[in-house]
Each structure stands twice: as structure tokens, then as C-alpha cells.
PDB file of C-alpha atoms in Angstrom:
ATOM      1  CA  MET F 137      -7.148   7.000 -19.809  1.00 67.00           C
ATOM      2  CA  ASN F 138      -7.825   8.698 -16.482  1.00 94.00           C
ATOM      3  CA  LEU F 139      -5.945   6.044 -14.528  1.00 98.00           C
ATOM      4  CA  SER F 140      -2.447   5.676 -13.124  1.00 98.00           C
ATOM      5  CA  PHE F 141      -0.697   2.949 -11.192  1.00 99.00           C
ATOM      6  CA  VAL F 142       1.841   3.809  -8.513  1.00 99.00           C
ATOM      7  CA  THR F 143       4.292   1.702  -6.522  1.00 98.00           C
ATOM      8  CA  ILE F 144       7.287   2.150  -4.236  1.00 97.00           C
ATOM      9  CA  GLY F 145      10.354   0.010  -3.603  1.00 94.00           C
ATOM     10  CA  ASP F 146      14.104  -0.477  -3.620  1.00 94.00           C
ATOM     11  CA  LYS F 147      16.484  -2.816  -5.461  1.00 95.00           C
ATOM     12  CA  ASP F 148      15.189  -5.875  -3.604  1.00 92.00           C
ATOM     13  CA  PHE F 149      11.738  -5.325  -5.117  1.00 93.00           C
ATOM     14  CA  PHE F 150      12.865  -4.928  -8.719  1.00 94.00           C
ATOM     15  CA  ASP F 151      11.547  -8.297  -9.913  1.00 92.00           C
ATOM     16  CA  SER F 152       8.038  -7.789  -8.589  1.00 92.00           C
ATOM     17  CA  ILE F 153       7.947  -4.116  -9.645  1.00 96.00           C
ATOM     18  CA  TRP F 154       8.992  -5.100 -13.165  1.00 95.00           C
ATOM     19  CA  ILE F 155       6.186  -7.675 -13.261  1.00 94.00           C
ATOM     20  CA  SER F 156       3.709  -5.163 -11.837  1.00 96.00           C
ATOM     21  CA  VAL F 157       4.526  -2.692 -14.602  1.00 97.00           C
ATOM     22  CA  GLN F 158       4.210  -5.370 -17.282  1.00 95.00           C
ATOM     23  CA  GLN F 159       0.904  -6.641 -15.924  1.00 96.00           C
ATOM     24  CA  ALA F 160      -0.559  -3.146 -15.678  1.00 98.00           C
ATOM     25  CA  ASN F 161       0.496  -2.510 -19.272  1.00 96.00           C
ATOM     26  CA  HIS F 162      -1.099  -5.790 -20.350  1.00 95.00           C
ATOM     27  CA  PHE F 163      -4.492  -5.090 -18.793  1.00 97.00           C
ATOM     28  CA  TYR F 164      -4.518  -1.264 -19.041  1.00 98.00           C
ATOM     29  CA  PRO F 165      -2.149  -0.233 -21.857  1.00 97.00           C
ATOM     30  CA  SER F 166      -3.280   3.393 -21.845  1.00 97.00           C
ATOM     31  CA  ALA F 167      -2.728   3.853 -18.090  1.00 98.00           C
ATOM     32  CA  SER F 168       0.445   5.459 -16.747  1.00 98.00           C
ATOM     33  CA  PHE F 169       2.768   3.895 -14.186  1.00 99.00           C
ATOM     34  CA  TYR F 170       4.703   5.873 -11.561  1.00 99.00           C
ATOM     35  CA  ILE F 171       7.516   4.301  -9.559  1.00 99.00           C
ATOM     36  CA  TYR F 172       8.855   5.846  -6.351  1.00 98.00           C
ATOM     37  CA  ASP F 173      12.495   4.840  -6.157  1.00 97.00           C
ATOM     38  CA  TRP F 174      13.650   4.112  -2.626  1.00 94.00           C
ATOM     39  CA  GLY F 175      16.948   2.608  -3.737  1.00 94.00           C
ATOM     40  CA  LEU F 176      16.856   1.009  -7.175  1.00 97.00           C
ATOM     41  CA  THR F 177      20.172   0.500  -8.966  1.00 96.00           C
ATOM     42  CA  ASN F 178      20.981   2.506 -12.085  1.00 97.00           C
ATOM     43  CA  SER F 179      20.612  -0.571 -14.282  1.00 96.00           C
ATOM     44  CA  GLN F 180      17.227  -1.360 -12.739  1.00 96.00           C
ATOM     45  CA  ARG F 181      16.025   2.184 -13.367  1.00 97.00           C
ATOM     46  CA  THR F 182      17.195   1.936 -16.979  1.00 96.00           C
ATOM     47  CA  ARG F 183      15.302  -1.324 -17.532  1.00 95.00           C
ATOM     48  CA  LEU F 184      12.122   0.035 -16.021  1.00 96.00           C
ATOM     49  CA  LYS F 185      12.307   3.234 -18.081  1.00 96.00           C
ATOM     50  CA  GLU F 186      12.318   1.123 -21.236  1.00 95.00           C
ATOM     51  CA  ILE F 187       8.791  -0.127 -20.529  1.00 95.00           C
ATOM     52  CA  VAL F 188       6.327   1.963 -22.490  1.00 93.00           C
ATOM     53  CA  ASN F 189       3.820   2.682 -19.722  1.00 96.00           C
ATOM     54  CA  VAL F 190       6.365   3.917 -17.154  1.00 97.00           C
ATOM     55  CA  ASP F 191       5.662   7.624 -17.034  1.00 97.00           C
ATOM     56  CA  GLU F 192       8.140   8.589 -14.323  1.00 98.00           C
ATOM     57  CA  ILE F 193      10.570   7.072 -11.847  1.00 98.00           C
ATOM     58  CA  ILE F 194      10.747   9.494  -8.936  1.00 97.00           C
ATOM     59  CA  LYS F 195      13.813   9.411  -6.688  1.00 96.00           C
ATOM     60  CA  TRP F 196      12.545   9.667  -3.138  1.00 92.00           C
ATOM     61  CA  ASP F 197      15.757  10.403  -1.247  1.00 81.00           C
ATOM     62  CA  ASP F 198      14.591  13.098   1.129  1.00 70.00           C
ATOM     63  CA  HIS F 199      12.061  11.200   3.198  1.00 76.00           C
ATOM     64  CA  VAL F 200       9.512  13.376   4.941  1.00 79.00           C
ATOM     65  CA  LYS F 201       9.991  13.187   8.694  1.00 76.00           C
ATOM     66  CA  VAL F 202       6.748  12.438  10.494  1.00 76.00           C
ATOM     67  CA  SER F 203       6.980  14.156  13.859  1.00 73.00           C
ATOM     68  CA  SER F 204       5.013  11.587  15.852  1.00 70.00           C
ATOM     69  CA  ILE F 205       7.288   8.818  14.602  1.00 71.00           C
ATOM     70  CA  GLU F 206      10.364  10.896  15.383  1.00 69.00           C
ATOM     71  CA  ARG F 207       9.074  11.266  18.927  1.00 65.00           C
ATOM     72  CA  PHE F 208       8.483   7.530  18.933  1.00 58.00           C
ATOM     73  CA  SER F 209      12.251   7.066  19.306  1.00 49.00           C
ATOM     74  CA  LEU F 210      12.140   8.963  22.599  1.00 46.00           C
ATOM     75  CA  LEU F 211      10.394   5.969  24.116  1.00 47.00           C
ATOM     76  CA  ARG F 212      13.838   4.443  24.498  1.00 41.00           C
ATOM     77  CA  ARG F 213      14.297   6.828  27.438  1.00 37.00           C
ATOM     78  CA  ALA F 214      11.432   5.317  29.378  1.00 38.00           C
ATOM     79  CA  LYS F 215      11.341   1.534  29.607  1.00 41.00           C
ATOM     80  CA  SER F 216       7.980   1.575  31.299  1.00 40.00           C
ATOM     81  CA  HIS F 217       6.474   3.127  28.177  1.00 42.00           C
ATOM     82  CA  ILE F 218       8.335   0.734  25.921  1.00 45.00           C
ATOM     83  CA  TYR F 219       6.952  -2.322  27.639  1.00 47.00           C
ATOM     84  CA  LYS F 220       3.503  -0.816  27.960  1.00 49.00           C
ATOM     85  CA  TYR F 221       3.020   0.371  24.397  1.00 51.00           C
ATOM     86  CA  LEU F 222       5.286  -1.765  22.223  1.00 54.00           C
ATOM     87  CA  PRO F 223       5.250  -5.478  21.474  1.00 55.00           C
ATOM     88  CA  ILE F 224       7.830  -7.125  23.712  1.00 49.00           C
ATOM     89  CA  GLU F 225      10.048  -8.138  20.802  1.00 52.00           C
ATOM     90  CA  TYR F 226      10.698  -4.440  20.125  1.00 52.00           C
ATOM     91  CA  ALA F 227      11.916  -3.672  23.641  1.00 55.00           C
ATOM     92  CA  ASP F 228      15.614  -3.985  22.716  1.00 65.00           C
ATOM     93  CA  PRO F 229      17.065  -0.504  21.942  1.00 68.00           C
ATOM     94  CA  GLU F 230      18.429  -1.569  18.561  1.00 71.00           C
ATOM     95  CA  GLU F 231      15.134  -3.160  17.618  1.00 66.00           C
ATOM     96  CA  ILE F 232      13.284  -0.038  18.715  1.00 66.00           C
ATOM     97  CA  GLU F 233      15.433   2.078  16.418  1.00 70.00           C
ATOM     98  CA  ASN F 234      14.866  -0.377  13.566  1.00 72.00           C
ATOM     99  CA  ALA F 235      11.137  -0.269  14.257  1.00 72.00           C
ATOM    100  CA  ARG F 236      11.194   3.532  14.219  1.00 74.00           C
ATOM    101  CA  GLN F 237      12.961   3.534  10.852  1.00 77.00           C
ATOM    102  CA  ARG F 238      10.468   1.058   9.425  1.00 80.00           C
ATOM    103  CA  GLU F 239       7.664   3.261  10.695  1.00 83.00           C
ATOM    104  CA  GLN F 240       9.201   6.270   8.932  1.00 84.00           C
ATOM    105  CA  ASN F 241       9.415   4.265   5.714  1.00 84.00           C
ATOM    106  CA  TYR F 242       5.808   3.116   5.903  1.00 87.00           C
ATOM    107  CA  ALA F 243       4.682   6.659   6.676  1.00 90.00           C
ATOM    108  CA  GLN F 244       6.111   7.878   3.356  1.00 93.00           C
ATOM    109  CA  LYS F 245       3.281   6.169   1.476  1.00 96.00           C
ATOM    110  CA  PRO F 246       0.642   8.945   1.628  1.00 96.00           C
ATOM    111  CA  PHE F 247       3.307  11.563   0.856  1.00 95.00           C
ATOM    112  CA  CYS F 248       4.343   9.644  -2.260  1.00 96.00           C
ATOM    113  CA  LEU F 249       0.698   9.255  -3.248  1.00 98.00           C
ATOM    114  CA  LEU F 250       0.031  12.958  -2.796  1.00 97.00           C
ATOM    115  CA  ASP F 251       3.050  13.752  -4.952  1.00 96.00           C
ATOM    116  CA  CYS F 252       1.875  11.267  -7.594  1.00 98.00           C
ATOM    117  CA  LEU F 253      -1.626  12.729  -7.578  1.00 98.00           C
ATOM    118  CA  ARG F 254      -0.199  16.157  -8.406  1.00 97.00           C
ATOM    119  CA  ARG F 255       1.899  14.712 -11.216  1.00 97.00           C
ATOM    120  CA  SER F 256      -0.815  12.556 -12.765  1.00 98.00           C
ATOM    121  CA  GLY F 257      -4.070  14.376 -12.042  1.00 97.00           C
ATOM    122  CA  SER F 258      -5.846  11.029 -12.382  1.00 98.00           C
ATOM    123  CA  ARG F 259      -7.387   8.154 -10.495  1.00 98.00           C
ATOM    124  CA  LEU F 260      -4.704   6.114  -8.739  1.00 99.00           C
ATOM    125  CA  ILE F 261      -4.198   2.463  -7.979  1.00 99.00           C
ATOM    126  CA  TYR F 262      -1.568   2.004  -5.311  1.00 99.00           C
ATOM    127  CA  LEU F 263       0.306  -1.312  -5.205  1.00 98.00           C
ATOM    128  CA  ASP F 264       3.086  -2.180  -2.777  1.00 97.00           C
ATOM    129  CA  GLY F 265       6.337  -3.055  -4.526  1.00 95.00           C
ATOM    130  CA  ASP F 266       5.571  -6.756  -4.063  1.00 93.00           C
ATOM    131  CA  ALA F 267       1.985  -6.660  -5.401  1.00 96.00           C
ATOM    132  CA  PHE F 268       0.764  -6.960  -8.995  1.00 96.00           C
ATOM    133  CA  LEU F 269      -2.289  -7.641 -11.138  1.00 97.00           C
ATOM    134  CA  VAL F 270      -3.084 -11.143 -12.316  1.00 95.00           C
ATOM    135  CA  ASN F 271      -6.430 -10.119 -13.835  1.00 96.00           C
ATOM    136  CA  GLN F 272      -8.182  -6.917 -14.867  1.00 97.00           C
ATOM    137  CA  ILE F 273     -10.185  -5.026 -12.230  1.00 98.00           C
ATOM    138  CA  ASN F 274     -12.895  -3.452 -14.381  1.00 98.00           C
ATOM    139  CA  ASP F 275     -15.645  -4.634 -12.041  1.00 97.00           C
ATOM    140  CA  LEU F 276     -14.083  -2.594  -9.253  1.00 98.00           C
ATOM    141  CA  LEU F 277     -13.262   0.501 -11.291  1.00 97.00           C
ATOM    142  CA  GLN F 278     -16.851   0.719 -12.532  1.00 97.00           C
ATOM    143  CA  ARG F 279     -18.168   1.087  -8.989  1.00 98.00           C
ATOM    144  CA  GLU F 280     -18.915   4.522  -7.580  1.00 97.00           C
ATOM    145  CA  PHE F 281     -16.513   5.199  -4.722  1.00 99.00           C
ATOM    146  CA  ASP F 282     -13.653   7.565  -3.966  1.00 99.00           C
ATOM    147  CA  ILE F 283     -11.461   5.408  -1.734  1.00 99.00           C
ATOM    148  CA  GLY F 284     -11.269   1.619  -1.856  1.00 99.00           C
ATOM    149  CA  VAL F 285      -9.503  -0.301   0.903  1.00 99.00           C
ATOM    150  CA  THR F 286      -8.890  -4.031   1.325  1.00 99.00           C
ATOM    151  CA  LEU F 287     -10.088  -5.900   4.399  1.00 99.00           C
ATOM    152  CA  ARG F 288      -8.351  -8.941   5.840  1.00 98.00           C
ATOM    153  CA  ARG F 289      -9.992 -12.306   6.382  1.00 97.00           C
ATOM    154  CA  GLN F 290     -12.431 -12.109   9.272  1.00 95.00           C
ATOM    155  CA  ASP F 291     -10.518 -14.614  11.405  1.00 95.00           C
ATOM    156  CA  GLU F 292      -7.356 -12.500  11.096  1.00 96.00           C
ATOM    157  CA  ILE F 293      -8.855  -9.177  12.158  1.00 96.00           C
ATOM    158  CA  ILE F 294      -7.569  -7.692  15.411  1.00 95.00           C
ATOM    159  CA  ASN F 295      -8.462  -4.141  16.392  1.00 94.00           C
ATOM    160  CA  LYS F 296      -6.851  -2.915  19.570  1.00 91.00           C
ATOM    161  CA  ARG F 297      -4.131  -0.509  20.593  1.00 87.00           C
ATOM    162  CA  ASN F 298      -0.764  -1.279  18.991  1.00 84.00           C
ATOM    163  CA  GLN F 299      -2.253  -4.245  17.186  1.00 88.00           C
ATOM    164  CA  CYS F 300      -4.539  -2.851  14.517  1.00 93.00           C
ATOM    165  CA  GLN F 301      -4.762  -5.587  11.894  1.00 94.00           C
ATOM    166  CA  VAL F 302      -7.938  -4.746  10.025  1.00 98.00           C
ATOM    167  CA  LEU F 303      -6.929  -3.389   6.639  1.00 98.00           C
ATOM    168  CA  ASN F 304      -3.941  -4.329   4.520  1.00 97.00           C
ATOM    169  CA  ALA F 305      -2.651  -1.049   3.127  1.00 96.00           C
ATOM    170  CA  GLY F 306      -0.555  -2.762   0.443  1.00 96.00           C
ATOM    171  CA  VAL F 307      -3.298  -2.125  -2.126  1.00 98.00           C
ATOM    172  CA  ILE F 308      -5.474   1.006  -2.149  1.00 99.00           C
ATOM    173  CA  PHE F 309      -7.793   2.357  -4.841  1.00 99.00           C
ATOM    174  CA  PHE F 310      -8.389   6.079  -5.411  1.00 99.00           C
ATOM    175  CA  ASN F 311     -11.288   6.077  -7.833  1.00 98.00           C
ATOM    176  CA  GLY F 312     -12.872   9.508  -7.430  1.00 97.00           C
ATOM    177  CA  TYR F 313     -12.214  13.160  -8.123  1.00 97.00           C
ATOM    178  CA  VAL F 314      -8.671  14.435  -7.622  1.00 98.00           C
ATOM    179  CA  ALA F 315      -9.905  16.895  -4.984  1.00 98.00           C
ATOM    180  CA  HIS F 316     -11.447  14.054  -2.982  1.00 98.00           C
ATOM    181  CA  THR F 317      -8.270  11.980  -3.161  1.00 98.00           C
ATOM    182  CA  GLU F 318      -6.168  14.960  -2.121  1.00 98.00           C
ATOM    183  CA  ALA F 319      -8.412  15.700   0.855  1.00 98.00           C
ATOM    184  CA  PHE F 320      -8.298  12.085   1.954  1.00 99.00           C
ATOM    185  CA  LEU F 321      -4.502  11.849   1.683  1.00 98.00           C
ATOM    186  CA  LYS F 322      -3.967  15.074   3.627  1.00 97.00           C
ATOM    187  CA  ASN F 323      -6.270  13.869   6.385  1.00 98.00           C
ATOM    188  CA  TRP F 324      -4.531  10.492   6.426  1.00 97.00           C
ATOM    189  CA  ILE F 325      -1.188  12.262   6.873  1.00 95.00           C
ATOM    190  CA  ARG F 326      -2.582  14.353   9.725  1.00 94.00           C
ATOM    191  CA  ARG F 327      -3.936  11.220  11.339  1.00 95.00           C
ATOM    192  CA  ILE F 328      -0.539   9.495  11.100  1.00 92.00           C
ATOM    193  CA  GLU F 329       1.034  12.468  12.845  1.00 90.00           C
ATOM    194  CA  SER F 330      -1.359  12.061  15.779  1.00 90.00           C
ATOM    195  CA  THR F 331      -1.213   8.257  15.945  1.00 88.00           C
ATOM    196  CA  TYR F 332       1.090   6.932  18.657  1.00 83.00           C
ATOM    197  CA  GLU F 333       0.693   3.265  17.859  1.00 83.00           C
ATOM    198  CA  TYR F 334       2.680   0.515  16.199  1.00 80.00           C
ATOM    199  CA  LEU F 335       2.340   0.543  12.377  1.00 87.00           C
ATOM    200  CA  ALA F 336       1.011   4.093  12.514  1.00 89.00           C
ATOM    201  CA  GLU F 337       0.449   4.387   8.744  1.00 93.00           C
ATOM    202  CA  GLN F 338      -1.905   1.421   8.476  1.00 95.00           C
ATOM    203  CA  THR F 339      -3.472   2.059  11.880  1.00 94.00           C
ATOM    204  CA  ALA F 340      -4.181   5.690  11.018  1.00 96.00           C
ATOM    205  CA  LEU F 341      -5.859   4.626   7.780  1.00 98.00           C
ATOM    206  CA  THR F 342      -8.139   2.253   9.691  1.00 98.00           C
ATOM    207  CA  ARG F 343      -8.975   4.753  12.448  1.00 97.00           C
ATOM    208  CA  LEU F 344      -9.638   7.581   9.986  1.00 98.00           C
ATOM    209  CA  ILE F 345     -12.313   5.524   8.259  1.00 99.00           C
ATOM    210  CA  GLU F 346     -13.890   3.683  11.182  1.00 98.00           C
ATOM    211  CA  ASP F 347     -14.273   6.796  13.349  1.00 96.00           C
ATOM    212  CA  GLU F 348     -16.804   8.262  10.918  1.00 95.00           C
ATOM    213  CA  CYS F 349     -18.156   4.964   9.612  1.00 98.00           C
ATOM    214  CA  PRO F 350     -18.681   2.620  12.580  1.00 96.00           C
ATOM    215  CA  GLY F 351     -19.264  -0.951  11.494  1.00 97.00           C
ATOM    216  CA  ILE F 352     -17.930  -0.426   7.973  1.00 98.00           C
ATOM    217  CA  PHE F 353     -15.389  -3.214   8.487  1.00 98.00           C
ATOM    218  CA  ASP F 354     -18.031  -5.751   9.546  1.00 97.00           C
ATOM    219  CA  ASN F 355     -18.502  -7.039   5.999  1.00 97.00           C
ATOM    220  CA  TYR F 356     -16.888  -6.886   2.584  1.00 98.00           C
ATOM    221  CA  TYR F 357     -18.298  -4.370   0.099  1.00 98.00           C
ATOM    222  CA  ASN F 358     -19.689  -2.187   2.894  1.00 99.00           C
ATOM    223  CA  LYS F 359     -19.855   1.515   2.061  1.00 98.00           C
ATOM    224  CA  GLY F 360     -19.485   4.687   4.082  1.00 98.00           C
ATOM    225  CA  VAL F 361     -19.088   8.439   3.697  1.00 98.00           C
ATOM    226  CA  LEU F 362     -16.349  10.538   5.301  1.00 98.00           C
ATOM    227  CA  ASN F 363     -16.797  14.269   5.685  1.00 97.00           C
ATOM    228  CA  LEU F 364     -13.255  15.560   5.208  1.00 97.00           C
ATOM    229  CA  SER F 365     -12.226  19.103   4.302  1.00 94.00           C
ATOM    230  CA  SER F 366     -15.825  19.945   3.279  1.00 96.00           C
ATOM    231  CA  PHE F 367     -16.018  16.957   0.905  1.00 98.00           C
ATOM    232  CA  ASN F 368     -18.252  13.924   1.226  1.00 98.00           C
ATOM    233  CA  ILE F 369     -15.816  11.147   0.381  1.00 99.00           C
ATOM    234  CA  LYS F 370     -17.256   7.740  -0.444  1.00 99.00           C
ATOM    235  CA  VAL F 371     -15.357   4.745   0.908  1.00 99.00           C
ATOM    236  CA  GLN F 372     -15.895   1.097   0.016  1.00 99.00           C
ATOM    237  CA  VAL F 373     -14.373  -2.019   1.557  1.00 99.00           C
ATOM    238  CA  PHE F 374     -13.129  -4.834  -0.685  1.00 99.00           C
ATOM    239  CA  PRO F 375     -11.883  -8.324   0.219  1.00 98.00           C
ATOM    240  CA  CYS F 376      -8.150  -8.989   0.344  1.00 98.00           C
ATOM    241  CA  GLU F 377      -9.071 -12.446  -0.902  1.00 97.00           C
ATOM    242  CA  LYS F 378      -9.800 -10.972  -4.336  1.00 98.00           C
ATOM    243  CA  TYR F 379      -7.932  -7.675  -4.546  1.00 98.00           C
ATOM    244  CA  ASN F 380      -4.947  -8.125  -2.221  1.00 98.00           C
ATOM    245  CA  PHE F 381      -4.350 -11.865  -1.982  1.00 95.00           C
ATOM    246  CA  ASN F 382      -1.368 -12.489   0.296  1.00 93.00           C
ATOM    247  CA  TRP F 383      -1.782 -16.094   1.440  1.00 91.00           C
ATOM    248  CA  ILE F 384       0.739 -17.211  -1.140  1.00 87.00           C
ATOM    249  CA  GLU F 385       1.554 -20.452   0.652  1.00 85.00           C
ATOM    250  CA  GLU F 386      -2.004 -21.621  -0.118  1.00 88.00           C
ATOM    251  CA  GLY F 387      -1.460 -21.200  -3.840  1.00 86.00           C
ATOM    252  CA  VAL F 388      -3.084 -18.588  -6.064  1.00 89.00           C
ATOM    253  CA  ASP F 389      -6.323 -19.248  -7.925  1.00 90.00           C
ATOM    254  CA  THR F 390      -5.909 -16.957 -10.923  1.00 89.00           C
ATOM    255  CA  ASP F 391      -9.567 -17.402 -11.857  1.00 92.00           C
ATOM    256  CA  SER F 392     -10.819 -15.768  -8.661  1.00 94.00           C
ATOM    257  CA  THR F 393      -7.909 -13.472  -7.768  1.00 95.00           C
ATOM    258  CA  ASN F 394      -7.247 -10.071  -9.322  1.00 97.00           C
ATOM    259  CA  ILE F 395      -4.239  -8.812  -7.362  1.00 97.00           C
ATOM    260  CA  VAL F 396      -1.586 -10.809  -5.505  1.00 95.00           C
ATOM    261  CA  HIS F 397       0.680  -9.475  -2.781  1.00 94.00           C
ATOM    262  CA  PHE F 398       3.811 -11.360  -1.773  1.00 88.00           C
ATOM    263  CA  LYS F 399       4.359  -9.286   1.415  1.00 73.00           C
ATOM    264  CA  GLY F 400       8.131  -9.154   1.414  1.00 58.00           C
ATOM    265  CA  GLY F 401       8.819  -9.701  -2.252  1.00 51.00           C
ATOM    266  CA  ARG F 402       9.398 -12.908  -4.165  1.00 48.00           C
ATOM    267  CA  HIS F 403      11.905 -14.011  -1.517  1.00 49.00           C
ATOM    268  CA  SER F 404       9.017 -14.717   0.851  1.00 56.00           C
ATOM    269  CA  ASN F 405       8.029 -17.710  -1.294  1.00 67.00           C
ATOM    270  CA  VAL F 406      10.328 -18.225  -4.269  1.00 76.00           C
ATOM    271  CA  GLU F 407       8.740 -21.451  -5.486  1.00 78.00           C
ATOM    272  CA  ARG F 408       5.207 -20.026  -5.497  1.00 77.00           C
ATOM    273  CA  PHE F 409       6.483 -16.827  -7.102  1.00 78.00           C
ATOM    274  CA  HIS F 410       7.956 -18.620 -10.116  1.00 79.00           C
ATOM    275  CA  SER F 411       5.000 -20.989 -10.349  1.00 83.00           C
ATOM    276  CA  LEU F 412       2.660 -18.011 -10.599  1.00 82.00           C
ATOM    277  CA  LEU F 413       4.841 -16.356 -13.241  1.00 81.00           C
ATOM    278  CA  ASN F 414       4.633 -19.504 -15.344  1.00 83.00           C
ATOM    279  CA  GLU F 415       0.863 -19.554 -14.971  1.00 80.00           C
ATOM    280  CA  ILE F 416       0.425 -15.951 -16.092  1.00 80.00           C
ATOM    281  CA  ASP F 417       3.092 -16.422 -18.788  1.00 80.00           C
ATOM    282  CA  ILE F 418       5.562 -13.746 -17.779  1.00 80.00           C
ATOM    283  CA  SER F 419       9.274 -13.918 -17.040  1.00 74.00           C
ATOM    284  CA  ILE F 420      11.777 -11.772 -15.169  1.00 73.00           C
ATOM    285  CA  PRO F 421      14.410 -10.071 -17.340  1.00 71.00           C
ATOM    286  CA  LYS F 422      17.909 -11.501 -17.163  1.00 67.00           C
ATOM    287  CA  ARG F 423      20.279  -9.517 -14.995  1.00 62.00           C
TER     288      ARG F 423
END
């Protein structure tokens, strides 16, 4: 099957990654699964390797340094810039350094995806380490698009400098030709490197699309075309409500939801996490 799933995470995301692998295998048994290891334990790696659809677990020790985010740390030298361009809660020097490190971690995503694309040579479904399928997504995969992104609820959308909350980059679909996916990822990386805003990875993704497709985020299922690296790349917008559901505290309707996203792992809502596992009839392996 010309389809691969890919996720990233460390030891704290083992439970949800294990479930994600199992769910992908349940709905798409012929698809491969790639895991980018940001700090799994040896025993966790061994357990994951035992699952039939896990094609590779890639140790991602040497994080790629994104120059714009490295320069981001220099803002500590100028408090006026810190207070002007960063949320006030990040004005403390230690918090600024923590924020810079988080930014570097988030920015690894397109690099991991580019690496996975070269390994798999297939369509990719990216899921954060705390996201997993609860239903099949055939209706989405049968659509004609190259890049699928998930849009937040309309009342949550904010689009201004240093507060770009439009897309949720925890779930992304790469449904077209490999060359189109590669071109998009390379342009996303370049855009991250020129984005001097908070949450540069997600912000760059939003800006890259909206610059060439004004109004695309006005409604779900809108379509647009990006001209990148001589390719016409088709983008479609999907609702988080269905394909990246992260309002876990509201409860999950498994009849209308295809992908859930716990945004911080099962620890963000332990009771709901286990309730959902019971509903989809899956259990976490004993430690």
C-alpha cells in the first residue's frame, strides 16, 4: 500500500504512540509505520519493534539547528525586543531559553518528515506522538489533494504576529506525489528559517499556505494551489473537529471523529484517555 504513518516522541509518549501504531495497523494493515525516537527507552523501542507494521524506529539524536531559532536566543540581550515580540510569560531568561529549546524541537518536524519521505517513498500521514486514529480515513484519502492541514474551530482562530493559532500542525496529510511532498517540506523548512515569531513551525506552515491562497482558512474543505519549486501543489483544509479532535475534556464521539489528539499525551486527561481506550477496545501493554 502506498501509505505510511509517521510520528515523533520520547518515553513520555510511549503509551499513545503504542496505541497509534496499533490503531493504524487495525485500519490499514498494509501501511508502514515510522517512529522518530526523541528519547524512548530501550524496552519501549523493543516493544514497538515487535508490532508488525513498524517499519523503522529512527533515532533522532542530532537535531537540526534552525538558524532563525538559534538567533531567537539572542533576544535575551535586548529586553525591549523580548517584551515587544514575546508573550510576557516568556520574558524571564530561563523561560526564554526553555521556549527556544521547545521551538527547536517543534522545528524538527519537517526535517523528520523529509527523512521519512526518502525512506518510504509513499504518501504520509503525520500524527503527533499523542494523536491516533479512532476510525478509518478513507473518505479523506480518496480526495485529490497533495497537502491536507487541519483548521481549528472558528471561535479559536487568532492570526496575528506571535499569536498565529489557525492550524493545528499535530496532524498533517501528504496525499500526493513524492516530488510534491518534498517540494512542500523544503519550502516549509525555508519558511521556518525566515519566521521570527513564536511557534515558528506552525506559524510558518500557516503563512506559507495563506500567502498564496488568501481566504483558504475561511471555511473547512476549502482548496488552494501553491506554486512551489515549479510544482502546482494542491492544498485542502480539513476540520480539527473530525481529523484532529483535541477537546478531550468534552468527551470523544467515536462515531463522528476519525483522529483524536491529546495535546500533551494521556497525562493531559487520564480519565478520558482510559475511557476512550475502553470504547475502542484497546489496552496499553503492561510495563
